[in-house]
CSV table of C-alpha atoms in Angstrom, one decimal:
chain,number,residue,atom,x,y,z
A,1,MET,CA,-0.4,0.0,-0.1
A,2,ASN,CA,2.0,3.2,-0.7
A,3,SER,CA,1.8,6.9,0.1
A,4,GLY,CA,-1.1,7.5,-1.8
A,5,ARG,CA,-3.7,6.0,0.0
A,6,VAL,CA,-3.0,8.2,3.3
A,7,SER,CA,-6.1,9.6,4.0
A,8,ASN,CA,-7.2,13.1,4.5
A,9,TRP,CA,-8.0,12.3,8.0
A,10,PHE,CA,-4.2,11.5,8.1
A,11,LYS,CA,-2.5,13.9,7.0
A,12,SER,CA,-5.2,16.7,9.0
A,13,CYS,CA,-3.6,14.4,11.9
A,14,VAL,CA,-0.4,14.9,11.0
A,15,GLY,CA,-0.7,18.6,10.0
A,16,ALA,CA,-1.9,19.0,13.7
A,17,GLY,CA,0.9,16.9,15.4
A,18,VAL,CA,3.8,18.3,13.1
A,19,ALA,CA,2.2,21.9,14.2
A,20,ALA,CA,2.2,21.7,17.9
A,21,LEU,CA,5.9,20.1,18.5
A,22,LEU,CA,7.0,23.3,16.0
A,23,LEU,CA,5.3,25.3,18.5
A,24,ALA,CA,6.6,23.9,21.5
A,25,GLY,CA,9.7,24.4,19.5
A,26,CYS,CA,9.6,28.1,19.2
A,27,ALA,CA,8.7,28.3,23.3
A,28,SER,CA,12.1,27.1,23.3
A,29,THR,CA,14.0,27.7,20.6
A,30,ASP,CA,17.1,29.3,21.1
A,31,VAL,CA,17.9,32.4,18.2
A,32,VAL,CA,20.4,30.9,15.8
A,33,GLY,CA,23.7,32.6,16.6
A,34,THR,CA,23.8,33.7,20.5
A,35,THR,CA,25.0,30.8,22.3
A,36,GLU,CA,28.7,30.3,21.5
A,37,PHE,CA,30.3,26.8,22.4
A,38,VAL,CA,33.7,27.1,22.7
A,39,ASP,CA,34.4,23.6,19.8
A,40,ASP,CA,32.8,22.7,17.0
A,41,THR,CA,29.9,21.7,17.3
A,42,ARG,CA,26.9,23.0,16.1
A,43,PRO,CA,24.5,24.1,18.9
A,44,PRO,CA,21.2,22.4,18.9
A,45,ALA,CA,19.0,24.5,18.6
A,46,VAL,CA,20.3,25.9,15.0
A,47,MET,CA,20.9,22.2,13.9
A,48,PHE,CA,17.1,21.6,14.7
A,49,ASN,CA,16.3,24.9,12.7
A,50,GLU,CA,18.3,23.2,10.0
A,51,ALA,CA,16.0,20.2,10.6
A,52,LEU,CA,12.6,22.8,9.9
A,53,ALA,CA,14.6,24.7,7.1
A,54,LEU,CA,14.4,21.3,5.0
A,55,MET,CA,11.2,19.6,6.4
A,56,ASP,CA,8.8,23.1,5.5
A,57,ASN,CA,10.9,22.6,1.4
A,58,ALA,CA,8.9,18.5,1.5
A,59,GLU,CA,12.9,17.7,1.8
A,60,TYR,CA,12.3,14.8,4.0
A,61,VAL,CA,15.1,12.0,3.5
A,62,GLU,CA,17.8,15.4,4.2
A,63,ALA,CA,15.1,16.6,7.5
A,64,ALA,CA,15.4,12.8,9.3
A,65,ALA,CA,18.6,13.0,8.5
A,66,ALA,CA,19.7,16.6,9.9
A,67,PHE,CA,16.9,15.6,12.7
A,68,ASP,CA,19.0,11.8,13.6
A,69,GLU,CA,22.2,13.9,13.6
A,70,LEU,CA,20.8,15.9,16.4
A,71,GLU,CA,19.6,13.0,18.5
A,72,GLN,CA,23.3,11.9,18.4
A,73,VAL,CA,25.2,15.1,18.4
A,74,HIS,CA,23.3,16.1,21.2
A,75,PRO,CA,21.3,12.6,22.7
A,76,TYR,CA,20.3,14.3,26.2
A,77,SER,CA,18.6,17.9,25.1
A,78,GLU,CA,15.6,18.8,24.2
A,79,TYR,CA,15.5,19.1,21.5
A,80,ALA,CA,16.9,15.4,20.9
A,81,LYS,CA,13.4,14.5,21.9
A,82,ARG,CA,11.4,16.7,19.5
A,83,ALA,CA,13.8,15.6,17.1
A,84,LEU,CA,12.9,12.0,17.2
A,85,VAL,CA,9.3,12.3,16.7
A,86,LEU,CA,9.6,14.4,13.6
A,87,GLY,CA,12.0,12.5,12.5
A,88,ALA,CA,9.9,9.7,12.6
A,89,PHE,CA,7.6,12.1,10.9
A,90,SER,CA,9.8,13.1,8.2
A,91,ASN,CA,10.6,9.3,7.2
A,92,PHE,CA,6.8,8.3,7.0
A,93,SER,CA,6.0,11.5,4.6
A,94,SER,CA,9.1,10.3,2.2
A,95,GLY,CA,7.7,7.6,1.8
A,96,ARG,CA,11.1,5.5,4.7
A,97,TYR,CA,8.2,3.6,6.2
A,98,PRO,CA,10.7,0.8,8.2
A,99,GLU,CA,13.1,4.0,9.2
A,100,ALA,CA,9.6,5.8,10.4
A,101,VAL,CA,8.7,3.0,12.6
A,102,ASN,CA,12.5,2.4,14.6
A,103,ALA,CA,11.7,5.9,15.7
A,104,GLY,CA,8.3,6.3,16.7
A,105,ARG,CA,9.0,3.8,18.5
A,106,ARG,CA,12.3,5.2,20.1
A,107,TYR,CA,9.9,7.7,21.2
A,108,THR,CA,7.6,5.1,22.4
A,109,THR,CA,10.5,3.8,24.6
A,110,LEU,CA,12.2,6.6,25.8
A,111,HIS,CA,9.3,8.8,26.7
A,112,PRO,CA,6.4,6.7,27.0
A,113,SER,CA,4.6,9.2,28.9
A,114,GLY,CA,5.9,12.5,26.7
A,115,GLU,CA,3.0,14.8,25.2
A,116,ASP,CA,3.7,13.6,22.5
A,117,ALA,CA,4.4,9.5,22.7
A,118,ALA,CA,0.3,9.4,21.1
A,119,TYR,CA,1.4,11.3,17.6
A,120,ALA,CA,4.8,8.8,17.6
A,121,GLN,CA,3.0,5.9,18.2
A,122,PHE,CA,0.4,6.5,15.2
A,123,ILE,CA,2.9,7.2,13.0
A,124,VAL,CA,4.4,3.5,13.2
A,125,ALA,CA,0.8,2.5,13.3
A,126,GLN,CA,0.4,4.0,10.7
A,127,SER,CA,3.9,3.1,8.9
A,128,TYR,CA,2.5,-0.4,8.8
A,129,TYR,CA,-0.8,0.1,7.4
A,130,ASN,CA,1.0,1.6,4.3
A,131,GLN,CA,2.5,-1.1,4.0
A,132,ILE,CA,-0.2,-3.5,3.6
A,133,PRO,CA,-0.3,-5.6,0.6
A,134,ASP,CA,-3.1,-7.2,-1.2
A,135,VAL,CA,-4.8,-10.0,0.1
A,136,THR,CA,-2.9,-12.5,-2.2
A,137,ARG,CA,-0.1,-12.1,-0.2
A,138,ASP,CA,1.2,-12.9,3.0
A,139,GLN,CA,-0.4,-10.3,5.5
A,140,GLU,CA,2.2,-10.2,8.0
A,141,GLN,CA,2.2,-6.1,7.9
A,142,THR,CA,-2.1,-5.7,8.2
A,143,GLN,CA,-1.2,-8.0,11.9
A,144,ARG,CA,1.6,-5.4,12.4
A,145,ALA,CA,-0.5,-2.5,12.4
A,146,ILE,CA,-3.2,-3.6,13.8
A,147,GLY,CA,-0.6,-4.8,17.3
A,148,ALA,CA,0.5,-1.2,17.0
A,149,PHE,CA,-2.9,0.9,16.8
A,150,ARG,CA,-4.5,-1.2,19.3
A,151,ASP,CA,-1.4,-0.6,21.5
A,152,LEU,CA,-2.3,3.0,20.6
A,153,ILE,CA,-5.8,2.8,21.9
A,154,ARG,CA,-5.0,0.9,24.4
A,155,LEU,CA,-2.2,3.1,26.1
A,156,TYR,CA,-3.2,6.6,24.7
A,157,PRO,CA,-7.0,6.1,25.4
A,158,ASP,CA,-8.1,9.9,25.3
A,159,SER,CA,-5.4,10.9,22.2
A,160,GLU,CA,-6.8,12.1,19.8
A,161,TYR,CA,-5.6,9.9,17.3
A,162,VAL,CA,-7.4,6.9,19.4
A,163,GLN,CA,-11.2,7.4,16.5
A,164,PRO,CA,-8.2,7.5,13.5
A,165,ALA,CA,-6.9,4.7,14.9
A,166,GLN,CA,-10.5,3.2,15.2
A,167,GLU,CA,-11.4,3.5,11.6
A,168,GLN,CA,-7.9,1.9,9.9
A,169,LEU,CA,-8.4,-0.8,12.4
A,170,ARG,CA,-11.8,-1.1,10.2
A,171,PHE,CA,-9.7,-1.3,6.8
A,172,ALA,CA,-6.5,-4.0,8.3
A,173,PHE,CA,-9.6,-6.2,9.6
A,174,ASP,CA,-11.6,-6.8,6.6
A,175,GLN,CA,-8.2,-7.1,5.2
A,176,LEU,CA,-7.5,-10.3,6.8
A,177,ALA,CA,-10.8,-11.6,6.7
A,178,GLY,CA,-10.9,-10.6,2.6
A,179,ALA,CA,-7.1,-13.1,2.4
A,180,GLU,CA,-9.1,-15.7,4.1
A,181,MET,CA,-12.2,-15.1,1.8
A,182,ARG,CA,-10.1,-15.3,-0.9
A,183,VAL,CA,-8.5,-18.7,-0.1
A,184,GLY,CA,-11.8,-20.7,0.9
A,185,ARG,CA,-13.4,-19.4,-2.8
A,186,TYR,CA,-9.9,-21.2,-4.1
A,187,TYR,CA,-10.8,-24.5,-1.8
A,188,LEU,CA,-14.0,-24.2,-2.9
A,189,ASP,CA,-13.6,-24.1,-6.6
A,190,ARG,CA,-11.4,-26.8,-6.2
A,191,ARG,CA,-13.8,-29.2,-4.5
A,192,ASN,CA,-11.4,-29.1,-1.3
A,193,TYR,CA,-14.6,-28.4,0.8
A,194,ILE,CA,-13.5,-29.3,4.9
A,195,ALA,CA,-10.6,-26.9,3.7
A,196,SER,CA,-12.6,-24.2,2.3
A,197,ILE,CA,-15.3,-24.3,5.4
A,198,ASN,CA,-11.3,-24.5,7.7
A,199,ARG,CA,-11.2,-20.9,6.3
A,200,PHE,CA,-15.0,-19.3,6.0
A,201,ARG,CA,-15.2,-20.2,9.8
A,202,VAL,CA,-11.9,-17.9,11.1
A,203,VAL,CA,-14.4,-15.4,9.0
A,204,VAL,CA,-17.3,-16.0,10.8
A,205,GLU,CA,-15.1,-16.2,14.5
A,206,GLU,CA,-12.9,-13.6,14.1
A,207,TYR,CA,-14.3,-10.7,11.8
A,208,GLN,CA,-18.0,-11.1,11.4
A,209,THR,CA,-17.8,-6.7,11.4
A,210,THR,CA,-16.4,-6.7,8.1
A,211,ARG,CA,-18.4,-6.5,5.2
A,212,HIS,CA,-17.3,-10.5,3.7
A,213,ILE,CA,-19.0,-12.2,6.9
A,214,GLU,CA,-22.9,-11.6,4.3
A,215,GLU,CA,-20.7,-13.5,1.6
A,216,ALA,CA,-19.0,-16.2,4.2
A,217,LEU,CA,-21.8,-17.4,5.7
A,218,HIS,CA,-23.7,-18.2,2.1
A,219,ARG,CA,-20.1,-20.4,1.1
A,220,LEU,CA,-21.0,-22.6,4.3
A,221,VAL,CA,-24.6,-22.7,2.9
A,222,GLU,CA,-22.8,-24.4,-0.7
A,223,ASN,CA,-19.8,-26.4,1.6
A,224,TYR,CA,-22.0,-27.9,3.8
A,225,LEU,CA,-25.2,-29.0,1.3
A,226,THR,CA,-22.7,-30.6,-1.2
A,227,MET,CA,-21.3,-31.9,1.6
A,228,GLY,CA,-25.3,-33.4,3.0
A,229,VAL,CA,-24.1,-31.8,6.5
A,230,VAL,CA,-27.7,-30.1,5.7
A,231,ASP,CA,-28.8,-29.5,9.8
A,232,GLU,CA,-24.8,-26.6,9.1
A,233,ALA,CA,-26.0,-25.5,5.8
A,234,GLN,CA,-29.3,-24.5,7.4
A,235,THR,CA,-28.0,-22.8,10.2
A,236,ALA,CA,-26.1,-20.3,8.1
A,237,ALA,CA,-28.4,-19.8,6.3
A,238,ALA,CA,-30.7,-18.7,9.1
A,239,VAL,CA,-27.9,-17.0,10.8
A,240,LEU,CA,-27.9,-14.7,7.5
A,241,GLY,CA,-31.2,-14.2,7.2
A,242,HIS,CA,-31.6,-13.1,10.6
A,243,ASN,CA,-28.4,-10.5,10.7
A,244,PHE,CA,-28.8,-9.8,7.0
A,245,PRO,CA,-32.4,-10.1,5.7
A,246,GLU,CA,-32.0,-7.7,3.1
A,247,SER,CA,-28.9,-9.1,2.2
A,248,GLU,CA,-27.9,-10.4,-1.7
A,249,TRP,CA,-26.3,-13.6,0.2
A,250,TYR,CA,-29.1,-13.8,2.2
A,251,GLY,CA,-32.0,-14.6,-1.1
A,252,ARG,CA,-29.1,-17.2,-3.2
A,253,SER,CA,-29.0,-18.9,0.4
A,254,PHE,CA,-32.3,-19.7,0.6
A,255,ALA,CA,-33.2,-20.1,-3.2
A,256,LEU,CA,-30.5,-22.5,-2.8
A,257,LEU,CA,-32.0,-24.4,0.0
A,258,GLN,CA,-35.4,-23.8,-1.5
A,259,SER,CA,-33.9,-25.9,-4.5
A,260,GLY,CA,-33.8,-28.8,-2.7
A,261,GLY,CA,-36.6,-29.0,-0.3
A,262,LEU,CA,-36.2,-27.0,2.6
A,263,GLU,CA,-35.2,-24.1,3.8
A,264,PRO,CA,-33.4,-22.1,6.4
A,265,GLN,CA,-33.3,-23.3,10.4
A,266,GLU,CA,-31.1,-22.3,12.9
A,267,ASN,CA,-30.4,-25.0,15.2
A,268,ALA,CA,-28.5,-23.5,18.9
A,269,GLY,CA,-25.1,-26.4,18.4
A,270,SER,CA,-23.9,-25.4,15.7
A,271,TRP,CA,-20.4,-23.6,15.8
A,272,ILE,CA,-22.4,-21.1,13.8
A,273,SER,CA,-24.7,-19.7,16.7
A,274,ARG,CA,-22.4,-20.3,19.0
A,275,ALA,CA,-20.1,-18.1,17.3
A,276,PHE,CA,-22.4,-15.0,16.9
A,277,ASP,CA,-23.6,-16.0,20.8
A,278,ASP,CA,-19.8,-14.7,21.6
A,279,PHE,CA,-18.9,-12.8,19.5
A,280,THR,CA,-17.7,-8.9,21.6
A,281,GLY,CA,-16.3,-7.3,18.2
A,282,ASN,CA,-12.1,-7.2,17.3
A,283,ILE,CA,-11.8,-4.5,17.4
A,284,LEU,CA,-9.8,-4.6,20.5
């Protein structure tokens, strides 16, 4: 997933976060050239201003390098603390996501209660999110994004980034469900019904809040009817009809059952019924 997928609300969050950092910096930044040093090391205020100028000019790779240099040369200054999170932002903006993750994680590790900790964690999570591949590929980055967004919500529940994090989580879960659906259809097409059921079962048990749940239930109807497991097919259709009565997928399931002289009928002992009864949501 490339940087073009960054949503408008994320740009707003980034802008607000960076603006807050810059205001904090302006409040305490020394006037360039007023501090004298006996050696040739540039004062942290000078290095910070130089890095800011690069960032303002959208020279993000150079800005990230400048912030990193500041952190190394003046590791105990207040500027180094701000340089970490602005370096994370600069790396993110240039599409250097691993570097953004490293800088963001360094900030949250060194300053877990810092005023910009939630913002740094958000950059970490969004960096993983922007690396999510399509459903045909391994979803490790999706899992990492989910973990990072969950950490943000858990550690900083009052942060302004919680709401956008929850929105991104929904997309990430939808991606994982889509990957399971793709494999489930693959096995169904090849008449490997047990393997197909196992994939659709994951969607039913773990991803009920995604857009794939309706099709997953219908595919279970198809699988179970083909295998002759009528009660589970009827249950899948009944649960589908109860929760999504207007769904196109329920119409297909109902017609499929009728063609065999059957109708939706829920078996309370079915794993499908238990999955819906026990489901508590998957955002947190």
